[in-house]
Short mmCIF file of C-alpha atoms in Angstrom, two decimals:
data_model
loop_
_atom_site.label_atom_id
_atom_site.label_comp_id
_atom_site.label_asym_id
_atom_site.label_seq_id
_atom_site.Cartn_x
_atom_site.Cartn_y
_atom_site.Cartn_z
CA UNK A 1 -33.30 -23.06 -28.63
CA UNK A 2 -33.54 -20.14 -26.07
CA UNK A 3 -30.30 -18.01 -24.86
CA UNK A 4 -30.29 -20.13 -21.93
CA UNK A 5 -30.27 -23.25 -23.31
CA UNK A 6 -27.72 -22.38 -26.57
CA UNK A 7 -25.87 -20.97 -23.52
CA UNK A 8 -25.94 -24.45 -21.46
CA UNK A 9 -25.03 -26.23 -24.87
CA UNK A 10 -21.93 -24.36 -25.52
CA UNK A 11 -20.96 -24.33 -21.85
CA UNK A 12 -20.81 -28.03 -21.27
CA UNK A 13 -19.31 -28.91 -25.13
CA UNK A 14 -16.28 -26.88 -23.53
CA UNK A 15 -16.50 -23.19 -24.67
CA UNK A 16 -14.44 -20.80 -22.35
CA UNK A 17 -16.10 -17.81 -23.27
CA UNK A 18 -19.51 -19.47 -22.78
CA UNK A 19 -18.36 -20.17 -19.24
CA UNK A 20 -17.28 -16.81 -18.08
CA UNK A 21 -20.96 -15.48 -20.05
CA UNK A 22 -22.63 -17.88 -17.35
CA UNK A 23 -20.57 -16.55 -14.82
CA UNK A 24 -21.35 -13.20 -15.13
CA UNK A 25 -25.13 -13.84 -15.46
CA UNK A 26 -24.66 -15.42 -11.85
CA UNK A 27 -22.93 -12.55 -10.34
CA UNK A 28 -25.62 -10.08 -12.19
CA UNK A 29 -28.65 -11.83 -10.94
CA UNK A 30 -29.62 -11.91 -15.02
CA UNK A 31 -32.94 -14.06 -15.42
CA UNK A 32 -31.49 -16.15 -17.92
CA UNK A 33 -29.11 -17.74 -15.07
CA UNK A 34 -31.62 -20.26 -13.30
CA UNK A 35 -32.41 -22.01 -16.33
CA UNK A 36 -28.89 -22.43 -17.61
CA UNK A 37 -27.74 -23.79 -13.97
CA UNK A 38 -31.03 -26.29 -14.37
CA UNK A 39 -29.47 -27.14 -18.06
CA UNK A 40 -26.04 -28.30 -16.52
CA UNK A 41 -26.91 -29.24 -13.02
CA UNK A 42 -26.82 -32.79 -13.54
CA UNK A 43 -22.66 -32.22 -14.02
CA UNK A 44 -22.44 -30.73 -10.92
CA UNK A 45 -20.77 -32.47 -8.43
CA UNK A 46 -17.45 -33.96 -9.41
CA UNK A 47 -14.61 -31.24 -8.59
CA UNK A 48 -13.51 -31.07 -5.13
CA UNK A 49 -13.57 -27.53 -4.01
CA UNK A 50 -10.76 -25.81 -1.89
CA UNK A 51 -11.55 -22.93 -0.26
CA UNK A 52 -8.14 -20.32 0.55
CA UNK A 53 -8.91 -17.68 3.25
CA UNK A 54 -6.28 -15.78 5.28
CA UNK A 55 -5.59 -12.42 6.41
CA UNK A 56 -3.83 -10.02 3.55
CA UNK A 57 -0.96 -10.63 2.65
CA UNK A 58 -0.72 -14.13 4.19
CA UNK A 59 0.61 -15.33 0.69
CA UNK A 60 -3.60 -16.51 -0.51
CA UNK A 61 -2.72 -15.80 -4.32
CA UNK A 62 1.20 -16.78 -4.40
CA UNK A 63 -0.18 -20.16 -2.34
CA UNK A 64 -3.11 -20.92 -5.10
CA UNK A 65 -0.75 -20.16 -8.07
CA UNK A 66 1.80 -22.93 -6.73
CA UNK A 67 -1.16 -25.47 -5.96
CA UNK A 68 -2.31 -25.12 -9.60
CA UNK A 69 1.26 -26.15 -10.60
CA UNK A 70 1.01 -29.04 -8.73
CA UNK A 71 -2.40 -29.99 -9.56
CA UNK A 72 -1.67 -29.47 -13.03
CA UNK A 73 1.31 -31.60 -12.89
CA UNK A 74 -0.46 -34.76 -12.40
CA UNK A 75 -2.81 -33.55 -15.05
CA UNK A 76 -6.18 -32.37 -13.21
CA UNK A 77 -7.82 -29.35 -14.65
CA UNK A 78 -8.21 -26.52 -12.25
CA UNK A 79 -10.71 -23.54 -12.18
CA UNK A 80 -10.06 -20.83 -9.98
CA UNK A 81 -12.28 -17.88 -8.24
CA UNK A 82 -10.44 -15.30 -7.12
CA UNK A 83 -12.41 -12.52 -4.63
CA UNK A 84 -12.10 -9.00 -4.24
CA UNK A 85 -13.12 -6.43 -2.31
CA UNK A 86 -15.81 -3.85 -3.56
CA UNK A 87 -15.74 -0.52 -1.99
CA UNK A 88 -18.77 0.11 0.08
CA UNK A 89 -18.71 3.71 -1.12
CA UNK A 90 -18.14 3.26 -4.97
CA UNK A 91 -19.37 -0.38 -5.85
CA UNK A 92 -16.02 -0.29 -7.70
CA UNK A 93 -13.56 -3.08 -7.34
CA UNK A 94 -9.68 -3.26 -8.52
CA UNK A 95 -9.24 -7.06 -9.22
CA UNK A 96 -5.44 -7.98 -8.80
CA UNK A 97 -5.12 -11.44 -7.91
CA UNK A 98 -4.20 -12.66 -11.45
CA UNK A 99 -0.95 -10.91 -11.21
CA UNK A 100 0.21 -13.59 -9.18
CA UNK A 101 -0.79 -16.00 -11.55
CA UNK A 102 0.03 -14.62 -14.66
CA UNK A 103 2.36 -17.91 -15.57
CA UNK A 104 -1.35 -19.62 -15.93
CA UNK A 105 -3.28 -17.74 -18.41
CA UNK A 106 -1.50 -19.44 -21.36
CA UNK A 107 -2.40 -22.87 -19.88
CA UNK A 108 -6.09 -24.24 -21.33
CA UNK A 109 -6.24 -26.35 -18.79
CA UNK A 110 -6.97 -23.82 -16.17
CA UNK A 111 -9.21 -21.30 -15.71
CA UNK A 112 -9.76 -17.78 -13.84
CA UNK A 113 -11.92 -15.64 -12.64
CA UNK A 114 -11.69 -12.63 -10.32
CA UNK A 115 -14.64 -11.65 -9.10
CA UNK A 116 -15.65 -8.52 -6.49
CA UNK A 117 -17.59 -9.10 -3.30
CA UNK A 118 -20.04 -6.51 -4.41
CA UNK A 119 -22.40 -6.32 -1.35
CA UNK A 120 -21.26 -9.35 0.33
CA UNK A 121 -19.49 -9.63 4.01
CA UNK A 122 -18.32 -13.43 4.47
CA UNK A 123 -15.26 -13.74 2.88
CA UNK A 124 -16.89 -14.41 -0.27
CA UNK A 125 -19.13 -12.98 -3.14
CA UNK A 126 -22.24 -13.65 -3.66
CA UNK A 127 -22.17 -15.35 -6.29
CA UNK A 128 -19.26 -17.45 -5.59
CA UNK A 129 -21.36 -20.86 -4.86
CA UNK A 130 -23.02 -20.16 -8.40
CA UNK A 131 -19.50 -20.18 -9.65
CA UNK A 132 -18.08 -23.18 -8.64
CA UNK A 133 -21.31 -25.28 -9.42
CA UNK A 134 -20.89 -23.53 -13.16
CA UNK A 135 -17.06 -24.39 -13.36
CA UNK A 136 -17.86 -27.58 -11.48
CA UNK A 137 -20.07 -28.72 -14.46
CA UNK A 138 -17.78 -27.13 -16.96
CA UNK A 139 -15.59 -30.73 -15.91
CA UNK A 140 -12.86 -29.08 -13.33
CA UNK A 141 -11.42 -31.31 -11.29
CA UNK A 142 -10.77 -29.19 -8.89
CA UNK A 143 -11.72 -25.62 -7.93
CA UNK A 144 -10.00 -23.29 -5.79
CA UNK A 145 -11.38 -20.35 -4.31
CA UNK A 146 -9.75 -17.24 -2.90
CA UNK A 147 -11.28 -15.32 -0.42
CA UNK A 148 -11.35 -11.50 0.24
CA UNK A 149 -9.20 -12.23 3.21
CA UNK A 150 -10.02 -8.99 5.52
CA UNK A 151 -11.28 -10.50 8.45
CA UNK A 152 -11.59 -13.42 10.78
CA UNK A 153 -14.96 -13.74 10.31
CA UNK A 154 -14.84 -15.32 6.67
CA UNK A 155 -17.61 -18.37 7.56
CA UNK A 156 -19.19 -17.80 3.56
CA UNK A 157 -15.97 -20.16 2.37
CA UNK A 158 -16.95 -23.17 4.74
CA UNK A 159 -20.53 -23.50 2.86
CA UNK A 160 -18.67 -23.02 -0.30
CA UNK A 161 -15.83 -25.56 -0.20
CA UNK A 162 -15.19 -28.87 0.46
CA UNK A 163 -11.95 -28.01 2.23
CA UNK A 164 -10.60 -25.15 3.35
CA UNK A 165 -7.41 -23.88 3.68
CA UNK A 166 -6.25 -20.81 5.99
CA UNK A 167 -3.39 -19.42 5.64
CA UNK A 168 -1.08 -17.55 8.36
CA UNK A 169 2.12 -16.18 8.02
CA UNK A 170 4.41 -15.51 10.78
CA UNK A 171 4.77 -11.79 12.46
CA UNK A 172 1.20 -11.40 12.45
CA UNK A 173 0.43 -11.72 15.86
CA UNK A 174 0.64 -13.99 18.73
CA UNK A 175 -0.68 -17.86 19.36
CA UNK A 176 -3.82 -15.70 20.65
CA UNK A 177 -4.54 -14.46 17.78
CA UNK A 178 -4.69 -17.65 16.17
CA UNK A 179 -7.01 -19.49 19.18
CA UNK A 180 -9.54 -16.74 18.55
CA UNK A 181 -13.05 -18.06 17.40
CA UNK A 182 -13.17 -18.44 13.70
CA UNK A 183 -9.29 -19.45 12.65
CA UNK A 184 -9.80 -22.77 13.82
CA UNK A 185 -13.40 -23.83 13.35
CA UNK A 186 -12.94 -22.95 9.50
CA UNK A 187 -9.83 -24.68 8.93
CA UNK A 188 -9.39 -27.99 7.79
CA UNK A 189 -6.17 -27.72 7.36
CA UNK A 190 -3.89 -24.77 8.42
CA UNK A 191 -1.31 -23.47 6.10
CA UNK A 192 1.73 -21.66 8.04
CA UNK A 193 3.34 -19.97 4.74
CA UNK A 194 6.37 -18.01 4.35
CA UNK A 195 8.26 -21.06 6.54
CA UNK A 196 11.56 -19.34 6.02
CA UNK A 197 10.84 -16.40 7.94
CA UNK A 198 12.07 -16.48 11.77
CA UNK A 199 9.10 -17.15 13.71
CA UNK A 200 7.56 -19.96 11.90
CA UNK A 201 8.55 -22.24 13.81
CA UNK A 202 6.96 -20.37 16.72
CA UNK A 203 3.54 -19.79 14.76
CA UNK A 204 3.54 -23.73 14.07
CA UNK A 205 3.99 -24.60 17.92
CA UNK A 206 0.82 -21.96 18.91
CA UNK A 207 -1.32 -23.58 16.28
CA UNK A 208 -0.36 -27.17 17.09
CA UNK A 209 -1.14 -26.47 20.51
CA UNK A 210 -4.43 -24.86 19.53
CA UNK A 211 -5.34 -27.91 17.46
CA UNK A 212 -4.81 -30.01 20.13
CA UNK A 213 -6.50 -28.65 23.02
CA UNK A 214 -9.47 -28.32 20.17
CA UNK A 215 -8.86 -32.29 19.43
CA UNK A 216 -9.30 -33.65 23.08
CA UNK A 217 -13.04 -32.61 23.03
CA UNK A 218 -13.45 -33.87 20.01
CA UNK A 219 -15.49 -37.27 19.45
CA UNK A 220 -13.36 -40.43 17.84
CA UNK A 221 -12.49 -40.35 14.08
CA UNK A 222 -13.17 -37.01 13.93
CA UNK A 223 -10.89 -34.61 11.49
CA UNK A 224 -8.23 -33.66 13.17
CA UNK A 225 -6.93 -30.33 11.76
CA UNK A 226 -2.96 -30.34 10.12
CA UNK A 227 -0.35 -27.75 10.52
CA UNK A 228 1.44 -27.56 7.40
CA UNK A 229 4.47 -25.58 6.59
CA UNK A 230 5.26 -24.19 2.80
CA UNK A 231 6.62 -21.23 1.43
CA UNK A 232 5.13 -20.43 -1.76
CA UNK A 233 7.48 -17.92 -2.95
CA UNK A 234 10.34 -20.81 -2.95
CA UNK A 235 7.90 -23.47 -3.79
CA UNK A 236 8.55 -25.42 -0.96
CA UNK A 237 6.12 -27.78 1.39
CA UNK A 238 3.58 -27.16 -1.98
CA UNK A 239 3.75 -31.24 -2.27
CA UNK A 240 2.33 -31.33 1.85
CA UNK A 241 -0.42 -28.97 1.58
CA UNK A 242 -1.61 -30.58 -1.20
CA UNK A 243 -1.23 -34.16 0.81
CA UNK A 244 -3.13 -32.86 3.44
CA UNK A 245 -6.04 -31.89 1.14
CA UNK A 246 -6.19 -35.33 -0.70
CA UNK A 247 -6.26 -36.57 3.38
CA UNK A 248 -9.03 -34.90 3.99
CA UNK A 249 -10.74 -35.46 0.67
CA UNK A 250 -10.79 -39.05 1.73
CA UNK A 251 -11.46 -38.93 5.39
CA UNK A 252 -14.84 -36.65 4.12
CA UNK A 253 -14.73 -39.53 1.77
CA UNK A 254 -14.98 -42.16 4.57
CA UNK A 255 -16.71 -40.11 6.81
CA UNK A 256 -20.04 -38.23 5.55
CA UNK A 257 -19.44 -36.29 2.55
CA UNK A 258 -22.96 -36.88 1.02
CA UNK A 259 -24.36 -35.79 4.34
CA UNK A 260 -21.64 -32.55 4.48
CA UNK A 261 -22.87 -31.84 1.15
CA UNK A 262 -26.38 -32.18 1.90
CA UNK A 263 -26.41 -29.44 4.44
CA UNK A 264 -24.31 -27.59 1.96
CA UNK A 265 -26.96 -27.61 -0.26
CA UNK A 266 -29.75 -27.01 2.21
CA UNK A 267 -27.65 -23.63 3.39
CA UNK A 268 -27.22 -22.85 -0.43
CA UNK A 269 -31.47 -22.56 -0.62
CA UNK A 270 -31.70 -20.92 2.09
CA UNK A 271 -29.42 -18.16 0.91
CA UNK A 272 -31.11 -18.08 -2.54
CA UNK A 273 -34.44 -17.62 -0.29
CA UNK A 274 -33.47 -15.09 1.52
CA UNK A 275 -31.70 -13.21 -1.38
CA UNK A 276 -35.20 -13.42 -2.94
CA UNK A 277 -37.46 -12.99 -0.43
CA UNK A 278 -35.38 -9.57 0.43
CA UNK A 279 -35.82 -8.12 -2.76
CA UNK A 280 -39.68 -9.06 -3.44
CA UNK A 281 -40.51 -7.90 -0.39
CA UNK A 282 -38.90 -4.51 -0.04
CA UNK A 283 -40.33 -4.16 -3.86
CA UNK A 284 -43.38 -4.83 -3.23
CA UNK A 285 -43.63 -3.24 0.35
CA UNK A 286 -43.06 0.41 -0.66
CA UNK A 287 -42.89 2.93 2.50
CA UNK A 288 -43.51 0.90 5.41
CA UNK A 289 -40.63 2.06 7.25
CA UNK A 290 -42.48 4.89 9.20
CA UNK A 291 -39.60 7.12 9.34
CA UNK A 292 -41.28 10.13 10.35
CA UNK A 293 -42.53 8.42 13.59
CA UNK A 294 -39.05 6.76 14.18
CA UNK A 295 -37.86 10.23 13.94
CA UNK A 296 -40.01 11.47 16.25
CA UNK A 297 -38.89 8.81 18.47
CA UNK A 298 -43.13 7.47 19.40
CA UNK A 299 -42.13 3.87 17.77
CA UNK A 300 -38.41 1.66 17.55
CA UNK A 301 -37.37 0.79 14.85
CA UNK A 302 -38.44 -3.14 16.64
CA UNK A 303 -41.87 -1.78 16.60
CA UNK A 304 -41.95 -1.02 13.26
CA UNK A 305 -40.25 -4.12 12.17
CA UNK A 306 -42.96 -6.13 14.17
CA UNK A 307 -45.49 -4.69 12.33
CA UNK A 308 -44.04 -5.36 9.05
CA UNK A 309 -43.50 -8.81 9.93
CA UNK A 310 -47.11 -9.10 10.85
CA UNK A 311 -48.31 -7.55 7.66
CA UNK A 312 -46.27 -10.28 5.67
CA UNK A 313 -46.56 -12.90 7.58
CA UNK A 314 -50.13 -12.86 8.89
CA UNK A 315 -51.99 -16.16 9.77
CA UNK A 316 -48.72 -17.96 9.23
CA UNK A 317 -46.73 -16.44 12.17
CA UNK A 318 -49.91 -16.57 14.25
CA UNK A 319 -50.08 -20.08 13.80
CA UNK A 320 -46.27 -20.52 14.29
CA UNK A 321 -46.54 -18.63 17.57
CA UNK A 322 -49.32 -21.02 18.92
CA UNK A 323 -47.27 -23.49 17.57
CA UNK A 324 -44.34 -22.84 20.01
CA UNK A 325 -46.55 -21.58 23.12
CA UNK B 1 -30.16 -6.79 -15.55
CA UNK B 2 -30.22 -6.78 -11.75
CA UNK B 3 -27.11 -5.59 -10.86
CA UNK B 4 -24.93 -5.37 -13.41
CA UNK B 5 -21.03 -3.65 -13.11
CA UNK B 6 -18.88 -2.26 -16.24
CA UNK B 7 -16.08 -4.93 -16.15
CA UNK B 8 -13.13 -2.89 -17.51
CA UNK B 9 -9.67 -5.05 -18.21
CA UNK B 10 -6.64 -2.55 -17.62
CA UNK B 11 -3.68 -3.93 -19.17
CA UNK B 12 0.19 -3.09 -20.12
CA UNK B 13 1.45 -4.73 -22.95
CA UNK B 14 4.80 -4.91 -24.66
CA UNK B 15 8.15 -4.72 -22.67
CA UNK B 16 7.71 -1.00 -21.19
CA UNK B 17 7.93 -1.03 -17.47
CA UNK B 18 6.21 2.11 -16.42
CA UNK B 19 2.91 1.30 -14.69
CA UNK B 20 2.20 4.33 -13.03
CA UNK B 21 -0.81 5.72 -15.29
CA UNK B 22 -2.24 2.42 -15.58
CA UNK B 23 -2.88 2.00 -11.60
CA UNK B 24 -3.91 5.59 -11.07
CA UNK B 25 -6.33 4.82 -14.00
CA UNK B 26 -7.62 1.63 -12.21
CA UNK B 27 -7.90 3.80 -9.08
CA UNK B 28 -10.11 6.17 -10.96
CA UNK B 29 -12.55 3.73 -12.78
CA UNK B 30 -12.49 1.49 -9.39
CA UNK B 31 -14.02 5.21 -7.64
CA UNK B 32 -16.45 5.43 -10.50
CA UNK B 33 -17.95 2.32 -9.44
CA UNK B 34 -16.35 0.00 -12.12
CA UNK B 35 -14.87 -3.77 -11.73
CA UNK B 36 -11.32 -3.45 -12.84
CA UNK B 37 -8.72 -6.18 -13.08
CA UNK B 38 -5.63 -5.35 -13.44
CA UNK B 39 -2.55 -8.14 -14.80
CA UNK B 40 0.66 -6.47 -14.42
CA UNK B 41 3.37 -5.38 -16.61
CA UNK B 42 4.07 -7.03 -19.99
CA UNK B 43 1.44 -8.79 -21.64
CA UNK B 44 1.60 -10.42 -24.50
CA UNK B 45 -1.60 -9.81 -27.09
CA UNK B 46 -2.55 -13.39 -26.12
CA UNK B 47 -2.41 -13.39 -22.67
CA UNK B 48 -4.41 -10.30 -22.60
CA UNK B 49 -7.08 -11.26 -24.98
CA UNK B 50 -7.39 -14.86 -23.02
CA UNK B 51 -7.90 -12.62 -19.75
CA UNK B 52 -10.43 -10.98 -21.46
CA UNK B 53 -12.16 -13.67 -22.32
CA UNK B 54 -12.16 -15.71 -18.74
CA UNK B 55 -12.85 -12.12 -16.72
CA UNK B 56 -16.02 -11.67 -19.59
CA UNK B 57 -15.00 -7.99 -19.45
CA UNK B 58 -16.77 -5.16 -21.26
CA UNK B 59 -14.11 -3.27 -22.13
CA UNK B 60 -10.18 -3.27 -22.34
CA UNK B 61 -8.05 -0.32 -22.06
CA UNK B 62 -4.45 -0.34 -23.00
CA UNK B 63 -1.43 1.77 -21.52
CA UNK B 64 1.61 2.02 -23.73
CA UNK B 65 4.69 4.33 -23.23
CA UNK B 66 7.21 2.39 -25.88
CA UNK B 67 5.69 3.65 -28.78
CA UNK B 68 4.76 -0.18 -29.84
CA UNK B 69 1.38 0.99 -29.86
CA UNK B 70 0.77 0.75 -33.63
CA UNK B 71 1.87 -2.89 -33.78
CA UNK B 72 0.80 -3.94 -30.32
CA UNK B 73 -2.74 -2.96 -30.55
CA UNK B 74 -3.84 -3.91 -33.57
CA UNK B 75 -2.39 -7.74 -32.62
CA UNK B 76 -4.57 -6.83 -28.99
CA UNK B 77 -7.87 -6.65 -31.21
CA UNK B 78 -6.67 -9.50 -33.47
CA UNK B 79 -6.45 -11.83 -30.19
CA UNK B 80 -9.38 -10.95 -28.91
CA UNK B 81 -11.48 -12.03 -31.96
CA UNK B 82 -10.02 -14.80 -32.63
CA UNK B 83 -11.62 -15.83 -29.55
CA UNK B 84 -14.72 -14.50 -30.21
CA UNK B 85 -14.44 -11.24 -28.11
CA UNK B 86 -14.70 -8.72 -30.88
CA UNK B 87 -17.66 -6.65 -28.99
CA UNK B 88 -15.58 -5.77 -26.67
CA UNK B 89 -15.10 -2.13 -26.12
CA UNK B 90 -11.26 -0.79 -26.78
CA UNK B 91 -9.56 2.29 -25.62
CA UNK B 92 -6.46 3.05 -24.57
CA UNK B 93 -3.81 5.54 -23.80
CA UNK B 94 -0.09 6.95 -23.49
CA UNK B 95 2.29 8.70 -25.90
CA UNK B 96 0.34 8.22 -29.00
CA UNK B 97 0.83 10.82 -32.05
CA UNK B 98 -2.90 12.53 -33.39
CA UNK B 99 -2.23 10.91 -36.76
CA UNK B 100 -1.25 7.23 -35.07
CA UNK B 101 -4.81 7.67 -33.02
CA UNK B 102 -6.35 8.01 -36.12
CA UNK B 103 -5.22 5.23 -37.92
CA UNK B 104 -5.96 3.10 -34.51
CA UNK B 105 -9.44 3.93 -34.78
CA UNK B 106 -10.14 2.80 -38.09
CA UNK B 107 -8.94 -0.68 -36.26
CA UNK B 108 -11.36 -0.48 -33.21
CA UNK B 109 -10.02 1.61 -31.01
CA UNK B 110 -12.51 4.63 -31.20
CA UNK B 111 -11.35 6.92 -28.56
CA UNK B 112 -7.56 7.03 -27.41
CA UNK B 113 -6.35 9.21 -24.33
CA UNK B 114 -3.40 11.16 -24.50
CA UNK B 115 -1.04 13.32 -21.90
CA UNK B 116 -2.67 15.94 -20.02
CA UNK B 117 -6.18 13.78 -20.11
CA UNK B 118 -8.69 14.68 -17.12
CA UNK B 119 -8.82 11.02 -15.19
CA UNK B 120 -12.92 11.73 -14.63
CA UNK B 121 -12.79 12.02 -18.47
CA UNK B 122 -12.17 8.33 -19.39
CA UNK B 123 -13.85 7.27 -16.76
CA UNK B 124 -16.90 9.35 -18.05
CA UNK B 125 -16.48 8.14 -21.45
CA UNK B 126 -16.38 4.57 -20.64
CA UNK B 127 -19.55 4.94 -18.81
CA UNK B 128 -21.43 7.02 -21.44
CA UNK B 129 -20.13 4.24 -24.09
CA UNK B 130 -21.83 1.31 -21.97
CA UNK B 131 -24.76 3.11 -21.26
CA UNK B 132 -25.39 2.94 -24.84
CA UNK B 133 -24.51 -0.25 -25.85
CA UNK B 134 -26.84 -1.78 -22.69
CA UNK B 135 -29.42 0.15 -23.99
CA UNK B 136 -28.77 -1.09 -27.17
CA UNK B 137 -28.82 -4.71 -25.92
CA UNK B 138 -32.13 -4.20 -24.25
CA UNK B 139 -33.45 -2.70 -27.43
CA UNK B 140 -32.58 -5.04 -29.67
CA UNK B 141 -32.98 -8.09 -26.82
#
């Protein structure tokens, strides 16, 4: 047998060290990845997948420690992916999400990884699909995953995850804030955390209201988004949050989750195309860039990237274009 | 290897609480362009060695001030291949006598960092350490 597939064997007869091997040959882009995910794709498919995104400090990590307490308590296994950061200038990454879930390690029944967002901007690492399918097929029942959690514009998690928690915390600005584009159209169910705090009550009223001016233009049956109040440092309101995931586990149920997954998948090809297609062609293209001319200011840098596009694309953009005209 | 990162586990173990050196360490090996994960303040050998395994990490480096180092590490490397994570490379540092150091070496941990070390050092080292064993790998296949 080849690494890959001694790797596949150990992985699905339960060895934890042969899962995090596969996980780091996902982040690394190591060629002996594809063939392992084609060894245990055919598992793939049976945990649901929570995504957790929120600004720092919204309580992400303190929240996903207490809903693998509760998960574990009625005896579902539970991997976890916990995202980082990498600094644009080093590539380096400090990883310190599993302080907040130390209590877990000891527990075989869960799982952790931190991993960095390397050169990735949505919320989530590259890699982090390739994780979840790998601890999805390792027999999780469910997988949680943490995002970076720096901006509002964390859309990676949605393709990611079945369904996806944000998390707010009061004092963090106004109702506004929380109508902005992006809060809302992630969430499918919002998490106001650290409910002891003064203005919770506040932050719950702006998102309700949010929710429903969202819900009125929304057709029938549709998912209408819950505004659930815990506070994960006194482990209370755990039991709702996770009652509003197993609601909308079933209404996806009811609803269209082979079709939601579907486009999932397509979305998940199209990244691994473009991924590719990046790195052949800039490998195989060499100097095309024309800098000196750029510099010189005779071409922009659209020019140039026409002709590039030309170059590659030739008769099959020609035809496209007559295609369209 | 595409784009492969040095994975470096920074960990406290034992019941001292001063965790100073081991974030300003993290800091450093995080500005070198390393993946570091850092757990907290007192580990058990187990819990460390289980981290270790999940995170896949290439090496683990240990900050001690107690002066439990001599029973505390060698139970570190013990954990760690009893789950099958003996390639892992082990370093380490704090208040740690010359002759202690040497006798921790003979168990795996090669180079040990004492008071008055240059951060860039250790940083350096781990580098040079996993240039070679890569190399190594790609050698041998």
């Amino acid at each position: 047998m080849d690494a890959s597939g001694e790797m596949a064997a150990r992985l699905l007869s339960g060895d934890r060290a042969a899962l995090a091997r596969v996980i780091s040959w996902a982040e690394n882009a190591d060629a002996r990845y594809p063939a392992v995910l084609s060894a245990i794709y055919p598992r793939v498919g049976h945990a649901w997948r929570i995504g957790i995104t929120g600004p720092p400090g919204a309580g992400k990590s303190t929240l996903t420690n207490e809903l693998v307490a509760t998960l574990r308590k009625r005896d579902e296994t539970v991997g976890i992916l916990a995202i980082d950061p990498s600094s644009p200038f080093s590539g380096g990454a400090l990883l310190g999400d599993r302080i907040r879930m130390e209590e877990r390690t000891a527990d075989t029944g869960v799982f952790i990884r931190s991993m960095a967002s390397r050169k990735s901007h949505g919320g989530l690492a590259r890699a982090a699909s390739d994780a979840c399918d790998v601890m999805d097929a390792f027999g999780f029942s469910s997988i949680l995953m943490e995002t970076v959690g720096v901006g509002q514009s964390e859309y990676d998690v949605v393709a990611a995850a079945d369904t996806v928690l944000v998390v707010l915390c009061p004092g963090a600005g106004d109702g506004i804030q929380a109508m902005k584009a992006g809060i809302l159209e992630v969430a499918d169910v919002l998490v106001v955390n650290k409910s002891d705090l003064p203005d919770a009550d506040r932050l719950m009223m702006d998102l309700e209201d949010a929710v429903r001016m969202r819900t009125v233009r929304q057709e029938e049956g549709g998912w209408v988004v819950p505004v659930v109040a815990c506070s994960a440092r006194d482990e209370t309101g755990i039991d709702d949050v996770i009652a509003a995931v197993d609601a909308h586990r079933s209404w996806q149920e009811a609803a269209d989750l082979a079709g939601t997954r579907r486009a999932k998948r397509v979305a998940q090809v199209r990244r691994v195309v473009g991924e590719r297609l990046e790195e052949e062609l800039w490998g195989r293209l060499g100097n095309t860039d024309r800098a000196e001319a750029l510099l010189g200011n005779s071409v922009t840098p659209y020019d140039v990237a026409e002709d590039i596009l030309t170059s590659v694309l030739g008769s099959a953009r020609d035809a496209a274009q007559a295609d369209e005209v | 290897m595409a784009d492969r990162k040095i994975r470096v586990l920074v960990a406290k173990p034992g019941l001292d609480g001063h965790d100073r050196g081991a974030k300003t360490i993290a800091a450093v090996l995080r500005d070198n362009g390393m993946e570091v994960i850092y757990t907290g303040l007192h580990q058990t050998p187990e819990m460390i060695a289980e981290t270790a395994l999940q995170e896949d990490v290439d090496v683990v480096g240990l900050s001690i001030l107690s002066g439990a180092h001599m029973t505390l590490f060698p139970r570190v490397k013990a954990a760690l291949e009893e789950r099958g994570m003996g390639h892992v490379l082990l370093t380490g540092g704090g208040i740690i006598s010359k002759e202690d150091m040497a006798s921790l070496a003979d168990v795996g941990f090669v180079k040990l960092f004492g008071p008055g070390t240059r951060t860039d050092d250790i940083a350096e080292w781990i580098q040079t350490a996993m240039e070679a064993r890569w190399k190594n790998e790609e050698v041998s296949g």
